[in-house]
PDB file of C-alpha atoms in Angstrom:
ATOM      1  CA  UNK H 300       0.000   0.000   0.000  1.00 42.00           C
ATOM      2  CA  UNK H 301       1.525   3.320  -0.935  1.00 52.00           C
ATOM      3  CA  UNK H 302       2.198   5.780   1.892  1.00 55.00           C
ATOM      4  CA  UNK H 303      -0.586   8.271   1.089  1.00 73.00           C
ATOM      5  CA  UNK H 304      -3.207   5.542   0.800  1.00 89.00           C
ATOM      6  CA  UNK H 305      -1.886   3.854   3.944  1.00 91.00           C
ATOM      7  CA  UNK H 306      -2.316   7.040   5.970  1.00 94.00           C
ATOM      8  CA  UNK H 307      -5.766   7.747   4.487  1.00 94.00           C
ATOM      9  CA  UNK H 308      -6.933   4.282   5.544  1.00 94.00           C
ATOM     10  CA  UNK H 309      -5.311   4.513   8.981  1.00 95.00           C
ATOM     11  CA  UNK H 310      -6.815   7.953   9.682  1.00 95.00           C
ATOM     12  CA  UNK H 311     -10.250   6.780   8.582  1.00 94.00           C
ATOM     13  CA  UNK H 312     -10.072   3.645  10.707  1.00 96.00           C
ATOM     14  CA  UNK H 313      -8.863   5.665  13.696  1.00 96.00           C
ATOM     15  CA  UNK H 314     -11.933   7.884  13.538  1.00 95.00           C
ATOM     16  CA  UNK H 315     -14.119   4.767  13.540  1.00 95.00           C
ATOM     17  CA  UNK H 316     -12.816   3.302  16.828  1.00 95.00           C
ATOM     18  CA  UNK H 317     -15.860   4.196  18.899  1.00 93.00           C
ATOM     19  CA  UNK H 318     -16.357   0.736  20.415  1.00 96.00           C
ATOM     20  CA  UNK H 319     -14.015  -1.540  22.313  1.00 96.00           C
ATOM     21  CA  UNK H 320     -14.091  -4.172  19.569  1.00 97.00           C
ATOM     22  CA  UNK H 321     -13.287  -1.626  16.837  1.00 97.00           C
ATOM     23  CA  UNK H 322     -10.496  -0.104  18.902  1.00 97.00           C
ATOM     24  CA  UNK H 323      -9.043  -3.528  19.709  1.00 97.00           C
ATOM     25  CA  UNK H 324      -9.135  -4.479  16.021  1.00 97.00           C
ATOM     26  CA  UNK H 325      -7.400  -1.187  15.130  1.00 97.00           C
ATOM     27  CA  UNK H 326      -4.661  -1.735  17.723  1.00 96.00           C
ATOM     28  CA  UNK H 327      -4.156  -5.335  16.649  1.00 95.00           C
ATOM     29  CA  UNK H 328      -3.891  -4.364  13.000  1.00 94.00           C
ATOM     30  CA  UNK H 329      -1.340  -1.596  13.560  1.00 93.00           C
ATOM     31  CA  UNK H 330       0.590  -2.698  16.677  1.00 91.00           C
ATOM     32  CA  UNK H 331       3.552  -4.076  14.727  1.00 90.00           C
ATOM     33  CA  UNK H 332       3.543  -1.367  12.111  1.00 82.00           C
ATOM     34  CA  UNK H 333       6.923   0.294  11.708  1.00 73.00           C
ATOM     35  CA  UNK H 334       5.753   3.396   9.815  1.00 89.00           C
ATOM     36  CA  UNK H 335       6.578   6.474  11.835  1.00 92.00           C
ATOM     37  CA  UNK H 336       3.691   8.551  10.474  1.00 92.00           C
ATOM     38  CA  UNK H 337       1.080   6.137  11.801  1.00 94.00           C
ATOM     39  CA  UNK H 338       2.484   5.620  15.299  1.00 96.00           C
ATOM     40  CA  UNK H 339       0.683   8.563  16.968  1.00 97.00           C
ATOM     41  CA  UNK H 340      -2.667   6.981  16.135  1.00 97.00           C
ATOM     42  CA  UNK H 341      -1.559   3.760  17.792  1.00 96.00           C
ATOM     43  CA  UNK H 342      -0.445   5.616  20.913  1.00 97.00           C
ATOM     44  CA  UNK H 343      -3.724   7.498  21.020  1.00 97.00           C
ATOM     45  CA  UNK H 344      -5.588   4.201  20.665  1.00 97.00           C
ATOM     46  CA  UNK H 345      -3.725   2.808  23.669  1.00 97.00           C
ATOM     47  CA  UNK H 346      -4.862   5.824  25.706  1.00 97.00           C
ATOM     48  CA  UNK H 347      -8.442   5.330  24.491  1.00 96.00           C
ATOM     49  CA  UNK H 348      -8.466   1.771  25.876  1.00 96.00           C
ATOM     50  CA  UNK H 349      -8.885   3.442  29.272  1.00 95.00           C
ATOM     51  CA  UNK H 350     -12.483   4.183  28.242  1.00 94.00           C
ATOM     52  CA  UNK H 351     -13.294   0.483  28.134  1.00 96.00           C
ATOM     53  CA  UNK H 352     -12.120  -0.753  31.523  1.00 95.00           C
ATOM     54  CA  UNK H 353     -13.682  -0.206  34.926  1.00 95.00           C
ATOM     55  CA  UNK H 354     -10.453  -0.839  36.831  1.00 96.00           C
ATOM     56  CA  UNK H 355      -8.993   2.575  37.768  1.00 95.00           C
ATOM     57  CA  UNK H 356      -5.430   1.230  37.811  1.00 96.00           C
ATOM     58  CA  UNK H 357      -5.791  -0.199  34.309  1.00 97.00           C
ATOM     59  CA  UNK H 358      -7.350   3.061  33.138  1.00 96.00           C
ATOM     60  CA  UNK H 359      -4.350   5.002  34.380  1.00 96.00           C
ATOM     61  CA  UNK H 360      -1.914   2.422  33.015  1.00 97.00           C
ATOM     62  CA  UNK H 361      -3.395   2.549  29.502  1.00 97.00           C
ATOM     63  CA  UNK H 362      -3.469   6.325  29.573  1.00 97.00           C
ATOM     64  CA  UNK H 363       0.091   6.726  30.842  1.00 97.00           C
ATOM     65  CA  UNK H 364       1.566   4.183  28.412  1.00 98.00           C
ATOM     66  CA  UNK H 365      -0.004   5.889  25.428  1.00 97.00           C
ATOM     67  CA  UNK H 366       0.793   9.366  26.719  1.00 98.00           C
ATOM     68  CA  UNK H 367       4.458   8.578  27.308  1.00 98.00           C
ATOM     69  CA  UNK H 368       4.830   7.010  23.856  1.00 98.00           C
ATOM     70  CA  UNK H 369       3.051   9.940  22.168  1.00 98.00           C
ATOM     71  CA  UNK H 370       5.082  12.587  23.998  1.00 98.00           C
ATOM     72  CA  UNK H 371       8.334  10.759  23.146  1.00 98.00           C
ATOM     73  CA  UNK H 372       7.236  10.598  19.518  1.00 98.00           C
ATOM     74  CA  UNK H 373       6.411  14.310  19.418  1.00 98.00           C
ATOM     75  CA  UNK H 374       9.747  15.196  20.980  1.00 98.00           C
ATOM     76  CA  UNK H 375      11.447  13.292  18.128  1.00 98.00           C
ATOM     77  CA  UNK H 376       9.100  14.540  15.382  1.00 97.00           C
ATOM     78  CA  UNK H 377       7.724  17.920  16.518  1.00 97.00           C
ATOM     79  CA  UNK H 378       6.721  18.936  12.986  1.00 97.00           C
ATOM     80  CA  UNK H 379       4.494  15.914  12.364  1.00 97.00           C
ATOM     81  CA  UNK H 380       0.928  17.109  11.837  1.00 97.00           C
ATOM     82  CA  UNK H 381      -0.688  13.769  12.734  1.00 97.00           C
ATOM     83  CA  UNK H 382       1.074  13.583  16.090  1.00 98.00           C
ATOM     84  CA  UNK H 383       0.047  17.087  17.057  1.00 98.00           C
ATOM     85  CA  UNK H 384      -3.494  16.389  15.823  1.00 98.00           C
ATOM     86  CA  UNK H 385      -4.086  13.280  17.926  1.00 98.00           C
ATOM     87  CA  UNK H 386      -2.527  14.952  20.958  1.00 98.00           C
ATOM     88  CA  UNK H 387      -4.943  17.876  20.612  1.00 98.00           C
ATOM     89  CA  UNK H 388      -7.859  15.440  20.364  1.00 97.00           C
ATOM     90  CA  UNK H 389      -6.778  13.432  23.403  1.00 97.00           C
ATOM     91  CA  UNK H 390      -5.938  16.455  25.522  1.00 97.00           C
ATOM     92  CA  UNK H 391      -9.284  18.058  24.739  1.00 96.00           C
ATOM     93  CA  UNK H 392     -11.125  14.978  26.009  1.00 94.00           C
ATOM     94  CA  UNK H 393      -8.865  13.949  28.907  1.00 94.00           C
ATOM     95  CA  UNK H 394     -10.247  14.530  32.392  1.00 91.00           C
ATOM     96  CA  UNK H 395      -8.662  17.665  33.903  1.00 90.00           C
ATOM     97  CA  UNK H 396      -7.494  15.636  36.909  1.00 90.00           C
ATOM     98  CA  UNK H 397      -4.968  13.908  34.614  1.00 92.00           C
ATOM     99  CA  UNK H 398      -3.313  17.293  34.038  1.00 93.00           C
ATOM    100  CA  UNK H 399      -2.879  16.619  30.328  1.00 95.00           C
ATOM    101  CA  UNK H 400      -4.204  19.650  28.530  1.00 95.00           C
ATOM    102  CA  UNK H 401      -1.290  22.090  28.242  1.00 96.00           C
ATOM    103  CA  UNK H 402      -0.631  21.752  24.504  1.00 97.00           C
ATOM    104  CA  UNK H 403      -4.137  22.014  23.056  1.00 97.00           C
ATOM    105  CA  UNK H 404      -3.996  25.579  21.771  1.00 97.00           C
ATOM    106  CA  UNK H 405      -0.364  25.338  20.627  1.00 98.00           C
ATOM    107  CA  UNK H 406      -1.164  22.141  18.693  1.00 98.00           C
ATOM    108  CA  UNK H 407      -4.268  23.664  17.105  1.00 98.00           C
ATOM    109  CA  UNK H 408      -2.297  26.752  16.056  1.00 98.00           C
ATOM    110  CA  UNK H 409       0.501  24.564  14.666  1.00 98.00           C
ATOM    111  CA  UNK H 410      -1.950  22.473  12.654  1.00 98.00           C
ATOM    112  CA  UNK H 411      -3.794  25.488  11.228  1.00 97.00           C
ATOM    113  CA  UNK H 412      -0.512  27.157  10.281  1.00 97.00           C
ATOM    114  CA  UNK H 413       1.129  24.107   8.673  1.00 97.00           C
ATOM    115  CA  UNK H 414      -1.534  21.743   7.375  1.00 97.00           C
ATOM    116  CA  UNK H 415      -1.955  23.249   3.911  1.00 95.00           C
ATOM    117  CA  UNK H 416       1.734  22.751   3.078  1.00 95.00           C
ATOM    118  CA  UNK H 417       1.829  19.248   4.593  1.00 94.00           C
ATOM    119  CA  UNK H 418       1.615  15.960   2.711  1.00 92.00           C
ATOM    120  CA  UNK H 419      -1.704  15.137   4.402  1.00 95.00           C
ATOM    121  CA  UNK H 420      -4.345  14.231   1.803  1.00 94.00           C
ATOM    122  CA  UNK H 421      -7.169  16.713   1.190  1.00 94.00           C
ATOM    123  CA  UNK H 422      -9.929  14.632   2.781  1.00 94.00           C
ATOM    124  CA  UNK H 423      -7.878  14.122   5.940  1.00 95.00           C
ATOM    125  CA  UNK H 424      -7.022  17.829   6.040  1.00 96.00           C
ATOM    126  CA  UNK H 425     -10.731  18.643   6.016  1.00 96.00           C
ATOM    127  CA  UNK H 426     -11.435  16.085   8.740  1.00 96.00           C
ATOM    128  CA  UNK H 427      -8.599  17.357  10.911  1.00 97.00           C
ATOM    129  CA  UNK H 428      -9.615  20.978  10.573  1.00 97.00           C
ATOM    130  CA  UNK H 429     -13.234  20.091  11.306  1.00 97.00           C
ATOM    131  CA  UNK H 430     -12.311  18.025  14.389  1.00 96.00           C
ATOM    132  CA  UNK H 431     -10.023  20.663  15.875  1.00 97.00           C
ATOM    133  CA  UNK H 432     -12.750  23.220  15.224  1.00 95.00           C
ATOM    134  CA  UNK H 433     -14.960  21.274  17.635  1.00 95.00           C
ATOM    135  CA  UNK H 434     -12.437  21.591  20.461  1.00 93.00           C
ATOM    136  CA  UNK H 435     -13.521  24.095  23.069  1.00 80.00           C
TER     137      UNK H 435
END
């Protein structure tokens, strides 16, 4: 699968992970993927697993594992639109008690400033801009 098509499919599947079974299938499909561009979606998916467990320790474990991986990724690739996009989404929905909301506005500004010149496909650009527009 060529890179552009790969990312289009991955982004689309990511936005369709609204149930535990869909999220588990997404994580299983991409867990051994070595493509750097797709990794932020995997890390975000790990954090989202916290939504599907009742155990508070597991919730925190899922969240922290995904958060640490995503933050490490962003420190290595700070110009990657997809990484900044998923972080903005996660931070906007994370409970304030987790103290993970500091980068929302900076990420949104970065995306708006850089997305048109990025290699993100047009449909995904529209989706990203729409989704970040919903963030309060």
